[in-house]
Tab-separated table of C-alpha atoms in Angstrom:
chain	number	residue	atom	x	y	z
A	757	ARG	CA	111.515	126.590	105.667
A	758	MET	CA	108.173	125.693	104.185
A	759	ASN	CA	105.339	123.958	105.984
A	760	LYS	CA	105.150	120.446	104.564
A	761	MET	CA	101.450	120.246	105.420
A	762	ASN	CA	100.802	122.468	102.409
A	763	ILE	CA	102.341	120.056	99.929
A	764	THR	CA	99.928	118.080	97.812
A	765	TYR	CA	100.786	115.101	95.620
A	766	HIS	CA	99.445	114.498	92.121
A	767	ARG	CA	100.158	112.845	88.800
A	768	ALA	CA	101.524	115.400	86.300
A	769	SER	CA	98.798	116.333	83.825
A	770	THR	CA	99.655	119.674	82.205
A	771	ASP	CA	102.431	120.978	79.963
A	772	GLU	CA	103.041	123.680	82.573
A	773	GLU	CA	103.771	121.029	85.224
A	774	LEU	CA	106.173	119.279	82.837
A	775	HIS	CA	107.979	122.584	82.200
A	776	GLU	CA	108.242	123.125	85.976
A	777	ILE	CA	109.759	119.627	86.324
A	778	LEU	CA	112.356	120.534	83.684
A	779	GLU	CA	113.125	123.825	85.447
A	780	LEU	CA	113.694	122.024	88.760
A	781	GLN	CA	115.809	119.444	86.921
A	782	LYS	CA	117.965	122.166	85.363
A	783	GLN	CA	118.647	123.742	88.792
A	784	ASN	CA	119.902	120.409	90.156
A	785	LEU	CA	121.969	118.992	87.310
A	786	LYS	CA	125.313	117.558	88.365
A	787	GLN	CA	127.208	119.780	85.923
A	788	THR	CA	125.628	123.014	87.234
A	789	LEU	CA	126.292	122.449	90.955
A	790	ASP	CA	129.536	122.979	92.833
A	791	ASN	CA	131.108	120.079	94.739
A	792	LYS	CA	129.901	121.295	98.134
A	793	ASP	CA	126.255	121.404	96.984
A	794	LYS	CA	126.573	118.013	95.280
A	795	GLN	CA	127.928	116.472	98.504
A	796	LYS	CA	125.359	118.121	100.758
A	797	ASP	CA	122.210	118.077	98.647
A	798	GLY	CA	122.754	115.527	95.914
A	799	PHE	CA	122.166	116.037	92.207
A	800	VAL	CA	120.445	114.707	89.097
A	801	THR	CA	122.376	113.360	86.119
A	802	VAL	CA	120.014	113.341	83.123
A	803	ASN	CA	118.586	116.405	81.391
A	804	HIS	CA	115.361	115.342	79.624
A	805	SER	CA	113.874	117.023	76.586
A	806	PHE	CA	110.285	118.259	76.916
A	807	GLU	CA	109.237	115.914	74.118
A	808	VAL	CA	110.588	112.762	75.810
A	809	LEU	CA	109.289	113.862	79.228
A	810	LYS	CA	105.821	114.376	77.754
A	811	ARG	CA	105.770	111.023	75.947
A	812	MET	CA	106.853	109.284	79.154
A	813	ASN	CA	104.123	111.157	81.064
A	814	ASP	CA	101.451	110.228	78.510
A	815	LYS	CA	102.187	106.516	79.111
A	816	CYS	CA	102.629	106.628	82.905
A	817	ALA	CA	102.146	110.039	84.518
A	818	HIS	CA	104.977	111.315	86.690
A	819	CYS	CA	104.308	111.921	90.391
A	820	ILE	CA	104.751	115.480	91.611
A	821	GLY	CA	104.605	117.397	94.864
A	822	LYS	CA	103.145	120.903	94.664
A	823	HIS	CA	103.134	123.862	97.028
A	824	ASN	CA	101.137	126.991	96.186
A	825	ASP	CA	100.444	125.494	92.736
A	826	LYS	CA	104.157	125.130	91.926
A	827	VAL	CA	106.032	121.833	91.397
A	828	VAL	CA	108.498	121.429	94.311
A	829	GLY	CA	109.385	117.776	93.798
A	830	TYR	CA	108.975	115.012	91.250
A	831	THR	CA	109.545	111.349	90.483
A	832	LEU	CA	109.780	110.415	86.804
A	833	CYS	CA	108.044	107.180	85.849
A	834	MET	CA	109.901	105.564	82.986
A	835	LEU	CA	108.520	102.505	81.254
A	836	ASN	CA	110.843	100.047	79.542
A	837	GLU	CA	109.677	101.194	76.110
A	838	PHE	CA	111.548	104.492	76.612
A	839	ARG	CA	114.901	102.780	77.133
A	840	LYS	CA	116.351	104.163	73.890
A	841	ASP	CA	114.864	107.669	74.198
A	842	VAL	CA	117.398	108.902	76.752
A	843	PRO	CA	120.859	108.102	75.352
A	844	GLU	CA	122.541	108.477	78.765
A	845	LEU	CA	120.379	105.636	80.116
A	846	VAL	CA	120.839	103.015	77.375
A	847	ALA	CA	123.859	101.453	79.116
A	848	MET	CA	121.962	101.377	82.423
A	849	PHE	CA	119.046	99.525	80.838
A	850	ASN	CA	121.323	96.985	79.169
A	851	TYR	CA	123.233	96.397	82.396
A	852	MET	CA	120.018	96.199	84.402
A	853	ASP	CA	118.567	93.541	82.095
A	854	GLY	CA	121.485	91.241	82.910
A	855	ILE	CA	121.162	91.793	86.662
A	856	ILE	CA	117.372	91.302	86.650
A	857	GLU	CA	117.885	88.056	84.746
A	858	SER	CA	120.745	86.825	86.970
A	859	LYS	CA	118.637	87.469	90.098
A	860	GLY	CA	115.668	85.539	88.654
A	861	LEU	CA	113.427	88.606	88.565
A	862	THR	CA	112.385	88.539	84.905
A	863	ASN	CA	108.735	87.861	85.836
A	864	LEU	CA	108.650	91.007	87.941
A	865	ASN	CA	106.478	93.740	86.443
A	866	TYR	CA	108.549	96.829	87.259
A	867	PHE	CA	109.104	100.346	86.014
A	868	ILE	CA	112.137	102.591	86.224
A	869	MET	CA	112.366	105.565	88.538
A	870	GLY	CA	113.713	107.877	85.854
A	871	GLN	CA	114.724	110.523	88.373
A	872	VAL	CA	113.661	112.003	91.686
A	873	CYS	CA	114.288	115.587	92.745
A	874	VAL	CA	113.110	117.937	95.493
A	875	ASP	CA	113.442	121.723	95.358
A	876	LYS	CA	116.269	122.940	97.608
A	877	LEU	CA	113.871	125.000	99.780
A	878	TYR	CA	111.748	121.924	100.518
A	879	ARG	CA	114.451	119.392	101.409
A	880	GLY	CA	114.534	117.668	104.779
A	881	GLN	CA	110.781	118.039	105.243
A	882	GLY	CA	109.458	114.696	104.073
A	883	VAL	CA	108.806	115.575	100.423
A	884	PHE	CA	111.013	112.721	99.135
A	885	ARG	CA	109.126	110.283	101.373
A	886	GLY	CA	105.806	111.868	100.382
A	887	LEU	CA	106.578	111.485	96.680
A	888	TYR	CA	107.478	107.817	97.046
A	889	SER	CA	104.498	107.141	99.310
A	890	PHE	CA	102.181	108.692	96.694
A	891	LEU	CA	103.968	106.852	93.863
A	892	ASN	CA	103.603	103.571	95.741
A	893	SER	CA	99.861	104.055	96.297
A	894	GLU	CA	99.325	105.119	92.673
A	895	LEU	CA	101.412	102.446	90.926
A	896	LYS	CA	101.259	99.311	93.061
A	897	LYS	CA	98.059	98.196	91.346
A	898	ASN	CA	99.900	98.011	87.987
A	899	PHE	CA	103.460	97.161	89.032
A	900	ASP	CA	105.290	94.838	91.439
A	901	ALA	CA	108.327	97.047	91.925
A	902	VAL	CA	110.317	100.125	90.988
A	903	VAL	CA	113.986	99.935	89.985
A	904	THR	CA	116.470	102.783	89.781
A	905	GLU	CA	120.151	103.526	89.726
A	906	VAL	CA	121.869	105.996	92.040
A	907	ASN	CA	125.328	107.456	91.613
A	908	ALA	CA	127.293	106.220	94.658
A	909	LYS	CA	128.783	109.726	95.082
A	910	ASN	CA	125.238	110.958	95.620
A	911	ARG	CA	125.192	109.951	99.295
A	912	ARG	CA	122.060	111.929	100.086
A	913	SER	CA	120.039	110.130	97.420
A	914	SER	CA	121.521	106.726	98.207
A	915	GLU	CA	120.735	107.026	101.924
A	916	ALA	CA	117.267	108.456	101.311
A	917	HIS	CA	116.354	105.551	99.003
A	918	LYS	CA	117.602	102.957	101.510
A	919	ALA	CA	115.667	104.688	104.315
A	920	ILE	CA	112.349	104.161	102.508
A	921	GLY	CA	112.907	100.503	101.666
A	922	PHE	CA	115.010	100.274	98.507
A	923	GLU	CA	117.422	97.336	98.486
A	924	LEU	CA	120.696	96.986	96.630
A	925	LEU	CA	120.499	94.680	93.605
A	926	ASP	CA	124.028	95.351	92.439
A	927	ALA	CA	126.868	97.867	92.459
A	928	HIS	CA	129.084	98.515	89.447
A	929	THR	CA	131.329	101.068	87.785
A	930	GLU	CA	130.488	102.603	84.436
A	931	GLY	CA	131.948	105.628	82.682
A	932	GLY	CA	134.276	106.183	85.636
A	933	GLU	CA	131.340	106.482	88.059
A	934	ASP	CA	130.181	104.029	90.725
A	935	TRP	CA	126.489	103.142	90.536
A	936	GLU	CA	124.051	101.328	92.811
A	937	LEU	CA	121.220	99.468	91.116
A	938	ILE	CA	118.380	99.393	93.659
A	939	ILE	CA	114.846	98.003	93.866
A	940	MET	CA	111.749	98.561	95.994
A	941	LYS	CA	109.036	95.932	95.790
A	942	PHE	CA	105.462	97.050	96.411
């Protein structure tokens, strides 16, 4: 177990940090984990290209947690303008638009939490909370809220998001998977 006091939070600013995000992402992809790990530790669904990750970062820098100069956790900030850059997320964006409209939230200035992930060795030590706390302090001056979607099978992620103040906007099934569309207002 690592000492969480040594974790510092930053906005991603170097190509090296972006590559470390992608490495952490690769280790936690749904398709690379066995069922036991997915149940216990959760998983990420989307595998970003460096090019898209960098363009997203240039517009709204991702928030990262670092320990000994290595990325051990991240939250990907995804502005609406990138909705077509990640094919797996196009359906989510289209669906989300309808829900945002039906709930009367179209005036809300929000961004998408593109993905959150914490290195296996650092889980259960407040890094998830630390990332969101840092993200909140960094982005609340420009945004009213953050919206994301969590796979309902990903109990760890779903519960962690609810524990820090995310609320359910809607639940639906798409591509044979159950999803929770959630929001946290700043």
